Short mmCIF file of C-alpha atoms in Angstrom, two decimals:
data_model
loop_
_atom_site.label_atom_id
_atom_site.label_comp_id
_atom_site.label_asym_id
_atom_site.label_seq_id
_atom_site.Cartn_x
_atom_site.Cartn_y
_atom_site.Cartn_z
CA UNK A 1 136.29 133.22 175.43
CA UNK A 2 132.83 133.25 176.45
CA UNK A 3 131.87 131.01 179.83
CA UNK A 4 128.59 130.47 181.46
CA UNK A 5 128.78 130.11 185.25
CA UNK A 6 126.12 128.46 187.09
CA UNK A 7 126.20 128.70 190.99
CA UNK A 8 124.90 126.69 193.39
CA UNK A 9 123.39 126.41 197.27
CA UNK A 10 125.85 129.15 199.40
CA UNK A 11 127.69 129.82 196.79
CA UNK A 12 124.88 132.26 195.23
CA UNK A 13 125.22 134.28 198.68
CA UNK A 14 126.81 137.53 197.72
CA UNK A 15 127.53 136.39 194.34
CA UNK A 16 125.02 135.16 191.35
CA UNK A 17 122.72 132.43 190.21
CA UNK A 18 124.09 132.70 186.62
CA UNK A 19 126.34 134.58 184.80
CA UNK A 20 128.26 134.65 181.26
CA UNK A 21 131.37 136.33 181.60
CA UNK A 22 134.32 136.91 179.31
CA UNK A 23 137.83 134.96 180.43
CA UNK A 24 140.92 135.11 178.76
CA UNK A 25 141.89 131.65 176.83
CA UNK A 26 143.43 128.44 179.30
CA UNK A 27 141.22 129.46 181.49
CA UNK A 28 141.15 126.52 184.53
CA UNK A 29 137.99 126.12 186.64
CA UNK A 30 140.70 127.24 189.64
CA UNK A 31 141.46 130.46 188.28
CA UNK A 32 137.39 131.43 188.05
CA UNK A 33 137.08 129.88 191.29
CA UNK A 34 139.92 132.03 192.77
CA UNK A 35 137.68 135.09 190.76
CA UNK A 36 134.73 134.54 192.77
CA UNK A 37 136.34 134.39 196.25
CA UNK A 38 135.14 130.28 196.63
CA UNK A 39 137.00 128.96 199.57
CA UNK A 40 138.64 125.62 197.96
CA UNK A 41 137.86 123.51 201.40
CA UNK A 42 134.47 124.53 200.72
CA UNK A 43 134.30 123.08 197.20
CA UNK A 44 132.26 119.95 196.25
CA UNK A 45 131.16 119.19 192.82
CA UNK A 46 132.58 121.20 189.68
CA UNK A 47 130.78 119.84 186.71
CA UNK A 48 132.09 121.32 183.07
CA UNK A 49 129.29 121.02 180.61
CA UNK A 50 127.47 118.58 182.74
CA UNK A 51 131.06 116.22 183.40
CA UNK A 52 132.65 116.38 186.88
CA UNK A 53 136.28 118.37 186.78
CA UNK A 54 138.86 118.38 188.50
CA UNK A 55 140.41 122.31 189.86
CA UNK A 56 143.37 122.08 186.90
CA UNK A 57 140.72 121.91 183.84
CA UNK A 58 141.31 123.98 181.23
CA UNK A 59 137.88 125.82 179.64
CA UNK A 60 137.01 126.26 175.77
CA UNK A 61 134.66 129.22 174.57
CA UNK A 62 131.40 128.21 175.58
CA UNK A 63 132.02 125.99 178.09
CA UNK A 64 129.10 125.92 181.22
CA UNK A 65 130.78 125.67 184.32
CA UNK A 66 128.34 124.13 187.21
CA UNK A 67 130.09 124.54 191.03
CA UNK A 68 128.53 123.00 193.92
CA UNK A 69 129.47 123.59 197.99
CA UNK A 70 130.82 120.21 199.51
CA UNK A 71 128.08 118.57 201.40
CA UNK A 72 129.07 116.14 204.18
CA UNK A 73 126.48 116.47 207.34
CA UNK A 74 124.18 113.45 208.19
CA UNK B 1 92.28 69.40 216.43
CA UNK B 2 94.95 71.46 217.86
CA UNK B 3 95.20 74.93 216.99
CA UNK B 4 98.27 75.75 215.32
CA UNK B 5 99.45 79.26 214.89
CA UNK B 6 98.47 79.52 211.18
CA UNK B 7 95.01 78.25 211.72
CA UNK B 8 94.91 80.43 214.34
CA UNK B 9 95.63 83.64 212.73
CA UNK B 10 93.57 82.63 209.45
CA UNK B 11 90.13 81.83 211.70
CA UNK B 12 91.21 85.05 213.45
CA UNK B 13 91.90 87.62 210.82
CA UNK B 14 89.14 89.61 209.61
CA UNK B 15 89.44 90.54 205.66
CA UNK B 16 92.57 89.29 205.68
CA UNK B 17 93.66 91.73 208.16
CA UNK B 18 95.54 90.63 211.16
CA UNK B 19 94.72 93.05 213.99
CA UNK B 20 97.42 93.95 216.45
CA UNK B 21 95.71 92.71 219.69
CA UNK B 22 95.15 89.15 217.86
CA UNK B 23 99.04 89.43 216.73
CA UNK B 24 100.12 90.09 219.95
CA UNK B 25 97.62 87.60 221.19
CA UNK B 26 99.05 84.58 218.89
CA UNK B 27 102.97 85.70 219.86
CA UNK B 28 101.95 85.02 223.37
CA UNK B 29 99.66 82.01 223.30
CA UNK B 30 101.65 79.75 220.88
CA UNK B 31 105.39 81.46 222.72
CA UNK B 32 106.55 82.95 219.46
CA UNK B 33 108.14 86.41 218.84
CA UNK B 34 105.71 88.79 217.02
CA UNK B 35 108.09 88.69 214.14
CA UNK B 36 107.35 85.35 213.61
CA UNK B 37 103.70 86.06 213.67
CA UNK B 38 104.02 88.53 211.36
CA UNK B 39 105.80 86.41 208.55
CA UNK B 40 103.47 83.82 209.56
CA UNK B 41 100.53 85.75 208.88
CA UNK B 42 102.30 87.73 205.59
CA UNK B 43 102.97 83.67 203.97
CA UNK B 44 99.34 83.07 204.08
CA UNK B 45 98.46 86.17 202.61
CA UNK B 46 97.58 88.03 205.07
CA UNK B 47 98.04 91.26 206.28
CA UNK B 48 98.96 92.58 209.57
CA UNK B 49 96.30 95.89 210.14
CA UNK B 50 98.94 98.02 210.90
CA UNK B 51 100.28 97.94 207.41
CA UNK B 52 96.70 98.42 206.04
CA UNK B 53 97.35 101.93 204.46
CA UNK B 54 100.73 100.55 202.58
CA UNK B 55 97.75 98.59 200.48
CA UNK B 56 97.95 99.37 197.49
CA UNK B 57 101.23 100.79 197.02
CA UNK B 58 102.59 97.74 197.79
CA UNK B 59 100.88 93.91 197.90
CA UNK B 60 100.79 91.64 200.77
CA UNK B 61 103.78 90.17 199.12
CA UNK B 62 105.63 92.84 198.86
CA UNK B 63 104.94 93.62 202.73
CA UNK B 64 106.41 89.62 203.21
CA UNK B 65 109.69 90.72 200.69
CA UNK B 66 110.04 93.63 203.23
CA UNK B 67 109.53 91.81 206.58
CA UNK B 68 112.82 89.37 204.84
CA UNK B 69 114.90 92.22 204.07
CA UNK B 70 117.99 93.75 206.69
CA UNK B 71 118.78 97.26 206.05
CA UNK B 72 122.17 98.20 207.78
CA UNK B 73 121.84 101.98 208.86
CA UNK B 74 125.38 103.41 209.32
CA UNK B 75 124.83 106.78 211.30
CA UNK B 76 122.04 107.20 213.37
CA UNK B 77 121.54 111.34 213.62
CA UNK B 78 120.16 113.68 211.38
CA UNK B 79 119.18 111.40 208.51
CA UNK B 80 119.50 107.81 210.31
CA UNK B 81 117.25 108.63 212.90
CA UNK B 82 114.06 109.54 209.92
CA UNK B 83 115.78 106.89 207.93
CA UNK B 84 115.86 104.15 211.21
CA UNK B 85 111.74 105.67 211.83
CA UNK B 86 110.55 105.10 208.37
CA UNK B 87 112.03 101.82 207.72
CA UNK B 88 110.15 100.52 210.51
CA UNK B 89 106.97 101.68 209.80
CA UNK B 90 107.13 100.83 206.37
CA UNK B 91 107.74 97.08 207.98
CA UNK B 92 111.41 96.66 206.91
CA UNK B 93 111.74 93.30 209.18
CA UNK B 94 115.42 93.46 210.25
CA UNK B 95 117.44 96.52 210.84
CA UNK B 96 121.19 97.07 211.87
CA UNK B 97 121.81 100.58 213.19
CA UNK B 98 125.41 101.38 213.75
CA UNK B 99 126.87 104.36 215.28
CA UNK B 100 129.33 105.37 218.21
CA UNK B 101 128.13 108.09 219.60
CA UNK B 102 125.63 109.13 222.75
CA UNK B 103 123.54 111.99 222.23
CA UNK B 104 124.49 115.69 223.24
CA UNK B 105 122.48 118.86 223.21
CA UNK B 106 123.27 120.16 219.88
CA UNK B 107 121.40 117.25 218.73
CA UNK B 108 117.59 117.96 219.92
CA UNK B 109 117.19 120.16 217.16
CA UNK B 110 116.65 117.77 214.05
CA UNK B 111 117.73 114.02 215.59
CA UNK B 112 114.77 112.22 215.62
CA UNK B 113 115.76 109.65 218.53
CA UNK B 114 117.01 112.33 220.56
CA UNK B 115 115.26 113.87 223.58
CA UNK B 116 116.27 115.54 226.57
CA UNK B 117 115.83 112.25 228.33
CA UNK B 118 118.03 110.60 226.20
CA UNK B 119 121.27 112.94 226.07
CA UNK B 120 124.14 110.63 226.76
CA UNK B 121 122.23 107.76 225.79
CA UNK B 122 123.51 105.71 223.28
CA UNK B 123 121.73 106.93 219.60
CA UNK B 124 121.84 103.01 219.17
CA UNK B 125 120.21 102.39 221.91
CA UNK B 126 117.22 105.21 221.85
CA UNK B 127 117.06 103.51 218.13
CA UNK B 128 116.24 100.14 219.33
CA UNK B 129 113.83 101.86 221.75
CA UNK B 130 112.23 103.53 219.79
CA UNK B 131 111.41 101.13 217.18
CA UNK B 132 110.59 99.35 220.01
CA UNK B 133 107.56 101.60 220.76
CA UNK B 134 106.63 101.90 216.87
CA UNK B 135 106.70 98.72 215.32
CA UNK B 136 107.88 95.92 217.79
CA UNK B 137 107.73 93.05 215.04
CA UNK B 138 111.01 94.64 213.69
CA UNK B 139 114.33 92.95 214.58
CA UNK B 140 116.71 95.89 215.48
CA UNK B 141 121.05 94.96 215.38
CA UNK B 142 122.56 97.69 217.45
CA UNK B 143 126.22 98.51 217.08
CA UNK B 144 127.85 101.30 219.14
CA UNK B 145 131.28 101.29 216.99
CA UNK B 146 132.30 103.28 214.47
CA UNK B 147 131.99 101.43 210.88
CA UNK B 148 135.11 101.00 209.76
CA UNK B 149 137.23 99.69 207.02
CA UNK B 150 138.08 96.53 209.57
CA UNK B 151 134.99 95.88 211.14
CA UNK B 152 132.20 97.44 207.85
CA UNK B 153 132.06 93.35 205.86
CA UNK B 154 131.36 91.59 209.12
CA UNK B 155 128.64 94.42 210.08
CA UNK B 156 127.03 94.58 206.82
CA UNK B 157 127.59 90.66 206.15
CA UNK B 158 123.51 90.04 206.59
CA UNK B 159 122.61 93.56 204.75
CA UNK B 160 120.26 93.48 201.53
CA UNK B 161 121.53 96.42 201.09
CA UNK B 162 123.30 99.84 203.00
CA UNK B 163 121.98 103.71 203.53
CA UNK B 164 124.61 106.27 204.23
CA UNK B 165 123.91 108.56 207.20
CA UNK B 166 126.74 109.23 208.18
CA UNK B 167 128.52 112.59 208.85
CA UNK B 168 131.98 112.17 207.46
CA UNK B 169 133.41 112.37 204.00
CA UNK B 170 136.02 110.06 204.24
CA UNK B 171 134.28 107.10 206.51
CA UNK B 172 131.54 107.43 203.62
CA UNK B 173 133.81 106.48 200.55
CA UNK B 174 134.83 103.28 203.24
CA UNK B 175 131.61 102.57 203.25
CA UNK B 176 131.09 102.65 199.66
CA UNK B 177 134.04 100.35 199.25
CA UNK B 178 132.95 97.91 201.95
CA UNK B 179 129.55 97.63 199.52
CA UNK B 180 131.66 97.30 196.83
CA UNK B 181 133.05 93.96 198.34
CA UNK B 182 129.93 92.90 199.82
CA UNK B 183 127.78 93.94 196.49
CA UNK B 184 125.04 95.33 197.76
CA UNK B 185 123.58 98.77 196.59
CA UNK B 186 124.07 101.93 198.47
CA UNK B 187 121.35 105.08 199.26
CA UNK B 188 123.54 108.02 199.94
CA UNK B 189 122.24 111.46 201.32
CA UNK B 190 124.40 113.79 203.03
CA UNK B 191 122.95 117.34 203.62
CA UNK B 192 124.59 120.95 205.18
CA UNK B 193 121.93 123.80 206.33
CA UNK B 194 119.02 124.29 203.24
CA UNK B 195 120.33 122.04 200.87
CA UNK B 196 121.11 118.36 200.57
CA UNK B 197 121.73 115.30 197.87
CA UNK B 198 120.82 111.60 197.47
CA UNK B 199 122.21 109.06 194.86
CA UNK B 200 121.99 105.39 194.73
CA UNK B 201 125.32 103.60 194.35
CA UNK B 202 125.13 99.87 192.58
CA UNK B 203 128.43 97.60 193.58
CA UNK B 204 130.92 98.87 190.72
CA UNK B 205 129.41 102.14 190.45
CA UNK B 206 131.58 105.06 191.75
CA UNK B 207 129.44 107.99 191.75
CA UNK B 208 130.03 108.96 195.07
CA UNK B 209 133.97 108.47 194.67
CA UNK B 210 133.86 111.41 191.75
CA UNK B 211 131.78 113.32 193.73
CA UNK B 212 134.24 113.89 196.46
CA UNK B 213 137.17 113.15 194.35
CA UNK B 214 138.39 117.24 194.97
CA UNK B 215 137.32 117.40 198.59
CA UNK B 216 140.37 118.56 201.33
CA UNK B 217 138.86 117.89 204.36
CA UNK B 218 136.17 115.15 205.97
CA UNK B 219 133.50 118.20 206.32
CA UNK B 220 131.88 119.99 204.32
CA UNK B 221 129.58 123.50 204.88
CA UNK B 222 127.32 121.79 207.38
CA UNK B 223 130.22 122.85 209.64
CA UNK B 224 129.44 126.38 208.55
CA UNK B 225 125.66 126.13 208.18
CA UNK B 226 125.08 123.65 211.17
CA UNK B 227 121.56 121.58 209.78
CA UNK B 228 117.54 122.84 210.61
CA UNK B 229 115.31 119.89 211.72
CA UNK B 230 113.70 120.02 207.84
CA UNK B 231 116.64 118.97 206.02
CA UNK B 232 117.57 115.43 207.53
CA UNK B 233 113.55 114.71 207.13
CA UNK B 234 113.45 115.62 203.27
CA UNK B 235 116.48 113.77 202.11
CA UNK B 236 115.96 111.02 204.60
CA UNK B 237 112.54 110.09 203.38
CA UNK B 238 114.20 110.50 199.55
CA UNK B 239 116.33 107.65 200.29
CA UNK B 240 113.68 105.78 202.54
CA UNK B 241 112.09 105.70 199.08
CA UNK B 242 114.99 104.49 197.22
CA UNK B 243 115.34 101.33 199.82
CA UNK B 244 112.00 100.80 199.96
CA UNK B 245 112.00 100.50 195.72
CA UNK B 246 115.19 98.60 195.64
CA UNK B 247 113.86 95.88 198.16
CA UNK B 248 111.30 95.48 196.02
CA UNK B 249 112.81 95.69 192.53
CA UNK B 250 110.20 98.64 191.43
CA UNK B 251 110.06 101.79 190.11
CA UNK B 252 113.38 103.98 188.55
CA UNK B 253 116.40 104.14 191.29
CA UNK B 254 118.49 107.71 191.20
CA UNK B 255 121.31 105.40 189.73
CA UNK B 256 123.72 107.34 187.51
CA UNK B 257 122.11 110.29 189.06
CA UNK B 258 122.16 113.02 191.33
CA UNK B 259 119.57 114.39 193.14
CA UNK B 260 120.29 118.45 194.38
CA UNK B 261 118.26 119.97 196.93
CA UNK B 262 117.77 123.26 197.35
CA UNK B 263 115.21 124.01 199.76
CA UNK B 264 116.26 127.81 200.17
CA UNK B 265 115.39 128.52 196.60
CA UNK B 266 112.96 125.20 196.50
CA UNK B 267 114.46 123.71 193.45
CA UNK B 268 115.62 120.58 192.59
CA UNK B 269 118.38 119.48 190.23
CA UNK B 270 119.02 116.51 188.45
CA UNK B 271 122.80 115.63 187.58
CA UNK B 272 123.11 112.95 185.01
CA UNK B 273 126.03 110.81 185.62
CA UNK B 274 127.28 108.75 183.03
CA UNK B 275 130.30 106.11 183.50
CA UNK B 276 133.05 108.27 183.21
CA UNK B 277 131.57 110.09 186.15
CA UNK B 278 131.06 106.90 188.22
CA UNK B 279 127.36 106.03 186.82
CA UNK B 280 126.10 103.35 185.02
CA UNK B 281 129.14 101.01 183.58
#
């Protein structure tokens, strides 16, 4: 199935702003996550097709996955 | 007849400005704080000088709404420091500042209230001194503690409202509960090397809940990235803006929404958050 990843902040370093990418169906944001070498402490929003997910969320053909570092500094 | 404090500062004022020699003048010849001079002045219409360039974003009643509003301040670094500076300019009238720490050198970078002078200085502390120097007619409420779950309501009891500046996952989503309780809106901002976010959190709302709902630790990749003096001042002033428009009941508040900064790439995203993802019941 076909996804559209969109990265975000640090996580572009080394990696991509954008990218559609073939993934095998049941697909879970985790698994693409694991894919791109994303630390999971350093994970902060994941949005699927603009709605927040949680790690276990499984993907449909043509999903947009959105992933955002966690920002906590003040 | 006797001079009273109002006549006084309406024969003094000139175009219904109140300059600050005459309002420091009137706090000392009739034994009243300046604050009192201030609201004094701001009921009849007129408008301290100093505030002369807020005209005409905001009315001489809007400066008086302002001068009656308390703005708790939990963190005093990075953001509270611009956030502590710009409320009392802007003539926010009471402000509690709460934090527990004393400044270090890892701190002179971007903290606004820190100095070489003041390392080990309590950040409340420089805060009340420093809005001492700026805007004197403010009320500042220092607290060296750490907000907490047990001590937040009684803290915040006076608040019109809270902004997040703190540096701590976890004592954040205790403060958004404590405004739960209390119901009183919420400007967060947290921020980590280029990039940083602000939302505004209304009591019921849980935006900020969702948003760290898969989070493992208390930090996030500030630890990593460490923050440039830049950052705190751009998201800062963001929610500066928000508390400025919520005290005042104007404009559109980032409620059930996200604001993403990037300033490495300069862009700026908008996340739409609708109730399932904490926004707008």
């Amino acid at each position: 199935m076909n996804i559209t990843v969109k990265l975000f902040a640090t996580f572009r370093t080394g990696r991509f702003v954008t990218q559609e990418c073939e993934y095998p169906e049941g697909t879970t944001v985790a698994s693409i996550v694991e894919t791109l070498g994303i630390p999971e402490n350093d994970l902060g929003i994941m949005l699927v097709n603009s709605r927040h997910v949680a790690l276990n969320h499984k993907l449909s053909n043509g999903d947009t996955l959105a992933i955002f570092p966690l920002l906590g500094g003040g | 007849m006797m001079t009273t404090l109002p006549i006084f500062i309406r024969e003094q004022s000139v175009s219904r400005l109140l300059p600050w020699k005459l309002q420091i003048e009137a706090a000392e010849r009739f034994g009243v704080p300046l604050a009192q001079v201030e609201e004094a002045a701001l009921e009849r219409g007129i408008l301290p000088a100093r505030y002369q360039r807020n005209r005409t974003t905001m009315t001489v009643g809007d400066q008086l709404t302002l001068f009656r509003s308390c703005v708790a301040v939990i963190g005093c670094g990075g953001l509270g420091g611009y956030v502590i500076e710009e409320l009392a300019r802007l003539g926010v009238g009471t402000l509690v500042v709460i934090d527990p720490d004393v400044f270090e050198e890892h701190n002179l970078n971007r903290q606004l209230l820190s100095s070489p002078a003041e390392l080990g200085s309590p950040k409340v502390a420089a805060a009340v001194r420093r809005v001492g120097d700026i805007n004197p007619a403010v009320t500042v409420v220092p607290h060296q503690a750490a907000f907490s779950p047990a001590n937040g309501s009684e803290l915040l009891a006076d608040c019109t409202l809270a902004v997040d500046a703190l540096d701590n996952i976890a004592v954040r989503l205790e403060l958004a509960e404590t405004c739960r309780q209390l119901g009183i809106p919420l400007v967060h901002g947290a921020i980590a090397g280029w990039y940083g976010h602000v939302t505004t959190q209304f009591p019921g709302d849980t935006v900020l809940q969702k948003m760290y709902a898969s989070r493992s630790g208390e930090k996030g990749i500030e630890q990593q990235l460490g923050n440039p003096s830049f950052t705190p001042a751009v998201v800062a002033s963001l929610q500066v803006a928000e508390v400025c428009k919520l005290l005042l009941k104007q404009g559109t508040p980032l409620r059930g929404r996200k604001l993403l900064i990037d300033l490495l790439s300069m862009e700026f995203h908008e996340l739409s958050l609708n109730e399932e993802d904490g926004g707008i019941p």
